[in-house]
Amino acid sequence: GQQLNQSPQSMFIQEGEDVSMNCTSSSIFNTWLWYKQEPGEGPVLLIALYKAGELTSNGRLTAQFGITRKDSFLNISASIPSDVGIYFCAGQLAGTSGTYKYIFGTGTRLKVLA
Amino acid sequence: EAGVVQSPRYKIIEKKQPVAFWCNPISGHNTLYWYRQNLGQGPELLIRYENEEAVDDSQLPKDRFSAERLKGVDSTLKIQPAELGDSAVYLCASSLVPGRVSSYNEQFFGPGTRLTVL
């Protein structure tokens, strides 16, 4: 099935460093979502974005909805060990008759070195 | 408040055997989703229910997969017969109302069932 492209695929960083990851698509979306998944658990919603250019923060997390509506970015400032996990983007596009396309990215695996 | 409950958490079967997964969504949530997550990938939607109606099953491989949500509450996903390529984590999620997922209509995921087909 279709998956959005995320980069980097994985990253090791030192505690206290800032982290950036992005998600790109060949399709336009009207909502972008960012999730975090920890081992043995389902994804948990971190941030939702609803319009092009929107910049939204949730604590140390900041995400932006790309102007072209085909990409989104997530930044984590001053990383801590509990930031470890897999971060997924998801794009959503409303269709006809109440349907909508909802596609996840391939994930960015983050490991924080204390 | 209890979250989305799934069982079993792990299942190992031989190919060609049938298998079923069960999901109990958060109380009061009308919309229920089944996803498949292959190793190293993001979740892929298999089917979405609004109450007891399957409103989007376009990604469900209907030759071997089936799902039901009787009474619009809990749901069962079945594979018969299972193939080696079906090994994955099967996630169930629910949200309060139909319509697109948002921070106001958040989609809550269960822990998943990890299926291994030998």
PDB file of C-alpha atoms in Angstrom:
ATOM      1  CA  GLY A   1       0.000   0.000   0.000  1.00  0.00           C
ATOM      2  CA  GLN A   2       0.954   3.636  -0.337  1.00  0.00           C
ATOM      3  CA  GLN A   3       3.154   5.105   2.385  1.00  0.00           C
ATOM      4  CA  LEU A   4       4.479   8.621   2.783  1.00  0.00           C
ATOM      5  CA  ASN A   5       8.237   9.133   2.653  1.00  0.00           C
ATOM      6  CA  GLN A   6       9.855  10.081   5.946  1.00  0.00           C
ATOM      7  CA  SER A   7      13.447  11.058   6.545  1.00  0.00           C
ATOM      8  CA  PRO A   8      15.668  10.279   8.140  1.00  0.00           C
ATOM      9  CA  GLN A   9      14.724   6.625   8.613  1.00  0.00           C
ATOM     10  CA  SER A  10      16.585   6.565  11.912  1.00  0.00           C
ATOM     11  CA  MET A  11      18.791   8.786  13.980  1.00  0.00           C
ATOM     12  CA  PHE A  12      20.948   8.657  17.075  1.00  0.00           C
ATOM     13  CA  ILE A  13      21.325  11.920  18.925  1.00  0.00           C
ATOM     14  CA  GLN A  14      22.787  13.145  22.181  1.00  0.00           C
ATOM     15  CA  GLU A  15      20.497  14.190  24.994  1.00  0.00           C
ATOM     16  CA  GLY A  16      19.850  17.897  24.793  1.00  0.00           C
ATOM     17  CA  GLU A  17      20.168  18.137  21.019  1.00  0.00           C
ATOM     18  CA  ASP A  18      17.412  19.314  18.727  1.00  0.00           C
ATOM     19  CA  VAL A  19      15.889  16.884  16.237  1.00  0.00           C
ATOM     20  CA  SER A  20      14.300  17.505  12.872  1.00  0.00           C
ATOM     21  CA  MET A  21      12.424  15.080  10.658  1.00  0.00           C
ATOM     22  CA  ASN A  22      10.210  15.499   7.638  1.00  0.00           C
ATOM     23  CA  CYS A  23       7.546  13.792   5.629  1.00  0.00           C
ATOM     24  CA  THR A  24       6.869  14.187   1.917  1.00  0.00           C
ATOM     25  CA  SER A  25       4.182  13.041  -0.452  1.00  0.00           C
ATOM     26  CA  SER A  26       3.322  13.185  -4.120  1.00  0.00           C
ATOM     27  CA  SER A  27      -0.280  13.863  -3.111  1.00  0.00           C
ATOM     28  CA  ILE A  28      -1.874  16.893  -1.518  1.00  0.00           C
ATOM     29  CA  PHE A  29      -3.379  16.519   1.933  1.00  0.00           C
ATOM     30  CA  ASN A  30      -5.598  18.857   3.925  1.00  0.00           C
ATOM     31  CA  THR A  31      -4.569  17.521   7.319  1.00  0.00           C
ATOM     32  CA  TRP A  32      -1.206  16.388   8.599  1.00  0.00           C
ATOM     33  CA  LEU A  33      -0.804  14.418  11.807  1.00  0.00           C
ATOM     34  CA  TRP A  34       2.262  13.380  13.761  1.00  0.00           C
ATOM     35  CA  TYR A  35       2.306  10.290  15.990  1.00  0.00           C
ATOM     36  CA  LYS A  36       4.782   8.599  18.313  1.00  0.00           C
ATOM     37  CA  GLN A  37       4.867   4.840  18.756  1.00  0.00           C
ATOM     38  CA  GLU A  38       6.719   3.030  21.524  1.00  0.00           C
ATOM     39  CA  PRO A  39       7.525  -0.698  21.556  1.00  0.00           C
ATOM     40  CA  GLY A  40       4.481  -2.896  22.067  1.00  0.00           C
ATOM     41  CA  GLU A  41       2.077   0.019  21.857  1.00  0.00           C
ATOM     42  CA  GLY A  42      -0.054   1.701  19.255  1.00  0.00           C
ATOM     43  CA  PRO A  43       0.729   5.176  17.890  1.00  0.00           C
ATOM     44  CA  VAL A  44      -0.238   8.183  20.009  1.00  0.00           C
ATOM     45  CA  LEU A  45      -1.208  11.499  18.436  1.00  0.00           C
ATOM     46  CA  LEU A  46       1.254  14.329  19.111  1.00  0.00           C
ATOM     47  CA  ILE A  47       0.229  17.194  16.844  1.00  0.00           C
ATOM     48  CA  ALA A  48      -2.456  17.854  14.223  1.00  0.00           C
ATOM     49  CA  LEU A  49      -2.126  20.473  11.445  1.00  0.00           C
ATOM     50  CA  TYR A  50      -5.061  21.731   9.378  1.00  0.00           C
ATOM     51  CA  LYS A  51      -3.898  24.352   6.900  1.00  0.00           C
ATOM     52  CA  ALA A  52      -0.938  25.125   4.711  1.00  0.00           C
ATOM     53  CA  GLY A  53       1.767  27.076   6.490  1.00  0.00           C
ATOM     54  CA  GLU A  54       0.398  26.320   9.956  1.00  0.00           C
ATOM     55  CA  LEU A  55       2.981  26.040  12.724  1.00  0.00           C
ATOM     56  CA  THR A  56       1.861  24.285  15.905  1.00  0.00           C
ATOM     57  CA  SER A  57       3.681  23.451  19.131  1.00  0.00           C
ATOM     58  CA  ASN A  58       3.090  20.879  21.829  1.00  0.00           C
ATOM     59  CA  GLY A  59       5.659  21.355  24.580  1.00  0.00           C
ATOM     60  CA  ARG A  60       9.089  20.722  23.080  1.00  0.00           C
ATOM     61  CA  LEU A  61       7.533  19.562  19.808  1.00  0.00           C
ATOM     62  CA  THR A  62       6.856  21.879  16.889  1.00  0.00           C
ATOM     63  CA  ALA A  63       5.353  20.830  13.574  1.00  0.00           C
ATOM     64  CA  GLN A  64       4.635  22.684  10.369  1.00  0.00           C
ATOM     65  CA  PHE A  65       2.235  22.067   7.504  1.00  0.00           C
ATOM     66  CA  GLY A  66       4.145  22.686   4.285  1.00  0.00           C
ATOM     67  CA  ILE A  67       3.006  25.444   1.933  1.00  0.00           C
ATOM     68  CA  THR A  68       2.654  23.025  -0.964  1.00  0.00           C
ATOM     69  CA  ARG A  69       0.423  20.770   1.210  1.00  0.00           C
ATOM     70  CA  LYS A  70       2.666  17.889   0.174  1.00  0.00           C
ATOM     71  CA  ASP A  71       5.001  17.904   3.149  1.00  0.00           C
ATOM     72  CA  SER A  72       5.300  18.427   6.869  1.00  0.00           C
ATOM     73  CA  PHE A  73       8.081  18.824   9.403  1.00  0.00           C
ATOM     74  CA  LEU A  74       8.480  17.881  13.051  1.00  0.00           C
ATOM     75  CA  ASN A  75      11.081  19.363  15.358  1.00  0.00           C
ATOM     76  CA  ILE A  76      11.908  18.230  18.882  1.00  0.00           C
ATOM     77  CA  SER A  77      13.939  20.634  20.978  1.00  0.00           C
ATOM     78  CA  ALA A  78      16.302  19.672  23.798  1.00  0.00           C
ATOM     79  CA  SER A  79      15.727  15.938  23.413  1.00  0.00           C
ATOM     80  CA  ILE A  80      15.502  13.707  26.480  1.00  0.00           C
ATOM     81  CA  PRO A  81      15.813   9.921  26.788  1.00  0.00           C
ATOM     82  CA  SER A  82      12.026   9.413  26.876  1.00  0.00           C
ATOM     83  CA  ASP A  83      11.785  10.856  23.354  1.00  0.00           C
ATOM     84  CA  VAL A  84      12.981   7.471  22.111  1.00  0.00           C
ATOM     85  CA  GLY A  85      10.481   5.859  19.779  1.00  0.00           C
ATOM     86  CA  ILE A  86       9.235   5.813  16.230  1.00  0.00           C
ATOM     87  CA  TYR A  87       7.656   8.977  14.881  1.00  0.00           C
ATOM     88  CA  PHE A  88       5.078   8.671  12.123  1.00  0.00           C
ATOM     89  CA  CYS A  89       3.479  11.322   9.992  1.00  0.00           C
ATOM     90  CA  ALA A  90       0.033  10.765   8.509  1.00  0.00           C
ATOM     91  CA  GLY A  91      -1.692  12.684   5.760  1.00  0.00           C
ATOM     92  CA  GLN A  92      -5.427  12.952   5.393  1.00  0.00           C
ATOM     93  CA  LEU A  93      -7.572  14.067   2.486  1.00  0.00           C
ATOM     94  CA  ALA A  94     -11.333  14.261   2.564  1.00  0.00           C
ATOM     95  CA  GLY A  95     -13.060  12.499  -0.304  1.00  0.00           C
ATOM     96  CA  THR A  96     -16.613  12.103  -1.427  1.00  0.00           C
ATOM     97  CA  SER A  97     -19.522  10.656   0.523  1.00  0.00           C
ATOM     98  CA  GLY A  98     -17.762  11.057   3.861  1.00  0.00           C
ATOM     99  CA  THR A  99     -14.768   9.000   2.868  1.00  0.00           C
ATOM    100  CA  TYR A 100     -11.220  10.149   3.258  1.00  0.00           C
ATOM    101  CA  LYS A 101      -7.764   8.971   2.399  1.00  0.00           C
ATOM    102  CA  TYR A 102      -5.584   8.457   5.453  1.00  0.00           C
ATOM    103  CA  ILE A 103      -1.994   7.399   4.864  1.00  0.00           C
ATOM    104  CA  PHE A 104       0.899   6.916   7.279  1.00  0.00           C
ATOM    105  CA  GLY A 105       4.571   7.544   6.658  1.00  0.00           C
ATOM    106  CA  THR A 106       7.315   4.962   6.885  1.00  0.00           C
ATOM    107  CA  GLY A 107       8.504   6.275  10.266  1.00  0.00           C
ATOM    108  CA  THR A 108      11.601   7.870  11.778  1.00  0.00           C
ATOM    109  CA  ARG A 109      13.208   5.822  14.517  1.00  0.00           C
ATOM    110  CA  LEU A 110      14.755   8.060  17.166  1.00  0.00           C
ATOM    111  CA  LYS A 111      17.313   6.964  19.732  1.00  0.00           C
ATOM    112  CA  VAL A 112      18.619   9.382  22.335  1.00  0.00           C
ATOM    113  CA  LEU A 113      21.994   8.818  23.943  1.00  0.00           C
ATOM    114  CA  ALA A 114      22.183  10.034  27.516  1.00  0.00           C
TER     115      ALA A 114
ATOM    116  CA  GLU B   1     -11.150   5.280  31.346  1.00  0.00           C
ATOM    117  CA  ALA B   2     -10.058   2.065  29.633  1.00  0.00           C
ATOM    118  CA  GLY B   3      -8.361   2.395  26.282  1.00  0.00           C
ATOM    119  CA  VAL B   4      -8.802   0.260  23.195  1.00  0.00           C
ATOM    120  CA  VAL B   5      -8.480  -3.388  24.174  1.00  0.00           C
ATOM    121  CA  GLN B   6      -7.145  -6.021  21.817  1.00  0.00           C
ATOM    122  CA  SER B   7      -6.644  -9.735  22.191  1.00  0.00           C
ATOM    123  CA  PRO B   8      -4.669 -11.797  21.883  1.00  0.00           C
ATOM    124  CA  ARG B   9      -1.487  -9.746  22.136  1.00  0.00           C
ATOM    125  CA  TYR B  10       0.543 -12.402  20.330  1.00  0.00           C
ATOM    126  CA  LYS B  11      -0.394 -15.234  18.028  1.00  0.00           C
ATOM    127  CA  ILE B  12       1.789 -17.800  16.278  1.00  0.00           C
ATOM    128  CA  ILE B  13       0.194 -20.067  13.708  1.00  0.00           C
ATOM    129  CA  GLU B  14       1.194 -22.218  10.776  1.00  0.00           C
ATOM    130  CA  LYS B  15       0.343 -21.111   7.272  1.00  0.00           C
ATOM    131  CA  LYS B  16      -3.070 -22.112   5.954  1.00  0.00           C
ATOM    132  CA  GLN B  17      -4.518 -21.987   9.466  1.00  0.00           C
ATOM    133  CA  PRO B  18      -7.301 -19.532  10.370  1.00  0.00           C
ATOM    134  CA  VAL B  19      -6.803 -16.780  12.932  1.00  0.00           C
ATOM    135  CA  ALA B  20      -9.034 -14.162  14.532  1.00  0.00           C
ATOM    136  CA  PHE B  21      -8.331 -10.931  16.371  1.00  0.00           C
ATOM    137  CA  TRP B  22     -10.694  -9.170  18.704  1.00  0.00           C
ATOM    138  CA  CYS B  23     -11.030  -5.482  19.500  1.00  0.00           C
ATOM    139  CA  ASN B  24     -13.097  -3.603  22.051  1.00  0.00           C
ATOM    140  CA  PRO B  25     -13.043   0.150  21.338  1.00  0.00           C
ATOM    141  CA  ILE B  26     -13.298   2.944  23.863  1.00  0.00           C
ATOM    142  CA  SER B  27     -16.814   3.145  25.235  1.00  0.00           C
ATOM    143  CA  GLY B  28     -19.001   5.441  23.166  1.00  0.00           C
ATOM    144  CA  HIS B  29     -16.690   5.555  20.148  1.00  0.00           C
ATOM    145  CA  ASN B  30     -18.685   5.127  16.963  1.00  0.00           C
ATOM    146  CA  THR B  31     -15.824   4.729  14.525  1.00  0.00           C
ATOM    147  CA  LEU B  32     -13.545   1.706  14.572  1.00  0.00           C
ATOM    148  CA  TYR B  33     -10.483   1.037  12.397  1.00  0.00           C
ATOM    149  CA  TRP B  34      -8.368  -2.006  11.682  1.00  0.00           C
ATOM    150  CA  TYR B  35      -4.798  -1.474  10.504  1.00  0.00           C
ATOM    151  CA  ARG B  36      -1.946  -3.741   9.512  1.00  0.00           C
ATOM    152  CA  GLN B  37       1.578  -2.675  10.386  1.00  0.00           C
ATOM    153  CA  ASN B  38       4.396  -4.551   8.704  1.00  0.00           C
ATOM    154  CA  LEU B  39       7.809  -4.575  10.331  1.00  0.00           C
ATOM    155  CA  GLY B  40       9.538  -1.242   9.883  1.00  0.00           C
ATOM    156  CA  GLN B  41       6.526   0.387   8.270  1.00  0.00           C
ATOM    157  CA  GLY B  42       3.675   2.637   9.255  1.00  0.00           C
ATOM    158  CA  PRO B  43       0.131   1.368   9.785  1.00  0.00           C
ATOM    159  CA  GLU B  44      -1.996   0.723   6.698  1.00  0.00           C
ATOM    160  CA  LEU B  45      -5.771   0.962   6.948  1.00  0.00           C
ATOM    161  CA  LEU B  46      -7.626  -2.271   6.248  1.00  0.00           C
ATOM    162  CA  ILE B  47     -11.191  -1.322   7.130  1.00  0.00           C
ATOM    163  CA  ARG B  48     -13.128   1.460   8.820  1.00  0.00           C
ATOM    164  CA  TYR B  49     -16.502   1.064  10.539  1.00  0.00           C
ATOM    165  CA  GLU B  50     -19.021   3.713  11.462  1.00  0.00           C
ATOM    166  CA  ASN B  51     -21.219   1.963  14.005  1.00  0.00           C
ATOM    167  CA  GLU B  52     -21.842  -1.467  12.471  1.00  0.00           C
ATOM    168  CA  GLU B  53     -21.383  -0.369   8.853  1.00  0.00           C
ATOM    169  CA  ALA B  54     -18.107  -0.920   7.001  1.00  0.00           C
ATOM    170  CA  VAL B  55     -17.757   2.425   5.205  1.00  0.00           C
ATOM    171  CA  ASP B  56     -14.282   1.879   3.781  1.00  0.00           C
ATOM    172  CA  ASP B  57     -12.976  -1.628   3.137  1.00  0.00           C
ATOM    173  CA  SER B  58     -11.162  -0.862  -0.092  1.00  0.00           C
ATOM    174  CA  GLN B  59      -7.803  -2.026   1.312  1.00  0.00           C
ATOM    175  CA  LEU B  60      -9.092  -5.263   2.851  1.00  0.00           C
ATOM    176  CA  PRO B  61      -7.926  -8.357   0.920  1.00  0.00           C
ATOM    177  CA  LYS B  62     -11.361  -9.875   0.683  1.00  0.00           C
ATOM    178  CA  ASP B  63     -10.279 -13.262  -0.575  1.00  0.00           C
ATOM    179  CA  ARG B  64      -8.934 -14.210   2.839  1.00  0.00           C
ATOM    180  CA  PHE B  65      -9.735 -11.389   5.234  1.00  0.00           C
ATOM    181  CA  SER B  66     -13.105 -10.664   6.787  1.00  0.00           C
ATOM    182  CA  ALA B  67     -14.285  -8.401   9.559  1.00  0.00           C
ATOM    183  CA  GLU B  68     -17.442  -7.787  11.482  1.00  0.00           C
ATOM    184  CA  ARG B  69     -18.697  -5.330  14.037  1.00  0.00           C
ATOM    185  CA  LEU B  70     -21.958  -6.705  15.293  1.00  0.00           C
ATOM    186  CA  LYS B  71     -24.035  -4.289  17.369  1.00  0.00           C
ATOM    187  CA  GLY B  72     -21.592  -1.525  16.558  1.00  0.00           C
ATOM    188  CA  VAL B  73     -19.341  -2.114  19.545  1.00  0.00           C
ATOM    189  CA  ASP B  74     -16.566  -4.699  19.519  1.00  0.00           C
ATOM    190  CA  SER B  75     -15.116  -6.100  16.323  1.00  0.00           C
ATOM    191  CA  THR B  76     -13.407  -9.205  14.999  1.00  0.00           C
ATOM    192  CA  LEU B  77     -10.912  -9.435  12.155  1.00  0.00           C
ATOM    193  CA  LYS B  78     -10.361 -12.862  10.637  1.00  0.00           C
ATOM    194  CA  ILE B  79      -7.826 -14.311   8.241  1.00  0.00           C
ATOM    195  CA  GLN B  80      -8.557 -17.637   6.588  1.00  0.00           C
ATOM    196  CA  PRO B  81      -6.290 -19.145   5.471  1.00  0.00           C
ATOM    197  CA  ALA B  82      -3.239 -17.284   6.746  1.00  0.00           C
ATOM    198  CA  GLU B  83      -0.176 -16.867   4.521  1.00  0.00           C
ATOM    199  CA  LEU B  84       3.440 -16.177   5.416  1.00  0.00           C
ATOM    200  CA  GLY B  85       3.093 -12.584   4.234  1.00  0.00           C
ATOM    201  CA  ASP B  86       0.339 -11.940   6.766  1.00  0.00           C
ATOM    202  CA  SER B  87       2.896 -11.767   9.576  1.00  0.00           C
ATOM    203  CA  ALA B  88       2.489  -8.267  11.003  1.00  0.00           C
ATOM    204  CA  VAL B  89       1.026  -6.311  13.888  1.00  0.00           C
ATOM    205  CA  TYR B  90      -2.722  -5.797  13.564  1.00  0.00           C
ATOM    206  CA  LEU B  91      -3.816  -2.576  15.219  1.00  0.00           C
ATOM    207  CA  CYS B  92      -7.325  -1.555  16.164  1.00  0.00           C
ATOM    208  CA  ALA B  93      -8.243   2.069  16.751  1.00  0.00           C
ATOM    209  CA  SER B  94     -11.372   4.010  17.571  1.00  0.00           C
ATOM    210  CA  SER B  95     -12.583   7.586  17.479  1.00  0.00           C
ATOM    211  CA  LEU B  96     -15.628   9.287  18.914  1.00  0.00           C
ATOM    212  CA  VAL B  97     -17.453  10.356  15.773  1.00  0.00           C
ATOM    213  CA  PRO B  98     -17.233   9.733  12.040  1.00  0.00           C
ATOM    214  CA  GLY B  99     -15.227  12.099   9.924  1.00  0.00           C
ATOM    215  CA  ARG B 100     -11.627  12.969   9.675  1.00  0.00           C
ATOM    216  CA  VAL B 101      -9.208  12.393  12.479  1.00  0.00           C
ATOM    217  CA  SER B 102      -8.172  15.531  14.338  1.00  0.00           C
ATOM    218  CA  SER B 103      -7.098  16.634  17.771  1.00  0.00           C
ATOM    219  CA  TYR B 104     -10.822  17.087  18.464  1.00  0.00           C
ATOM    220  CA  ASN B 105     -11.703  13.672  17.085  1.00  0.00           C
ATOM    221  CA  GLU B 106      -8.594  11.823  18.108  1.00  0.00           C
ATOM    222  CA  GLN B 107      -8.008   8.299  16.977  1.00  0.00           C
ATOM    223  CA  PHE B 108      -6.894   6.096  19.868  1.00  0.00           C
ATOM    224  CA  PHE B 109      -4.949   2.953  19.066  1.00  0.00           C
ATOM    225  CA  GLY B 110      -4.852  -0.321  20.913  1.00  0.00           C
ATOM    226  CA  PRO B 111      -1.561  -2.140  21.627  1.00  0.00           C
ATOM    227  CA  GLY B 112      -2.003  -4.448  18.651  1.00  0.00           C
ATOM    228  CA  THR B 113      -1.843  -8.181  18.039  1.00  0.00           C
ATOM    229  CA  ARG B 114       1.475  -9.428  16.742  1.00  0.00           C
ATOM    230  CA  LEU B 115       0.843 -12.285  14.299  1.00  0.00           C
ATOM    231  CA  THR B 116       3.587 -14.655  13.219  1.00  0.00           C
ATOM    232  CA  VAL B 117       2.797 -17.120  10.445  1.00  0.00           C
ATOM    233  CA  LEU B 118       5.254 -20.014  10.157  1.00  0.00           C
TER     234      LEU B 118
END
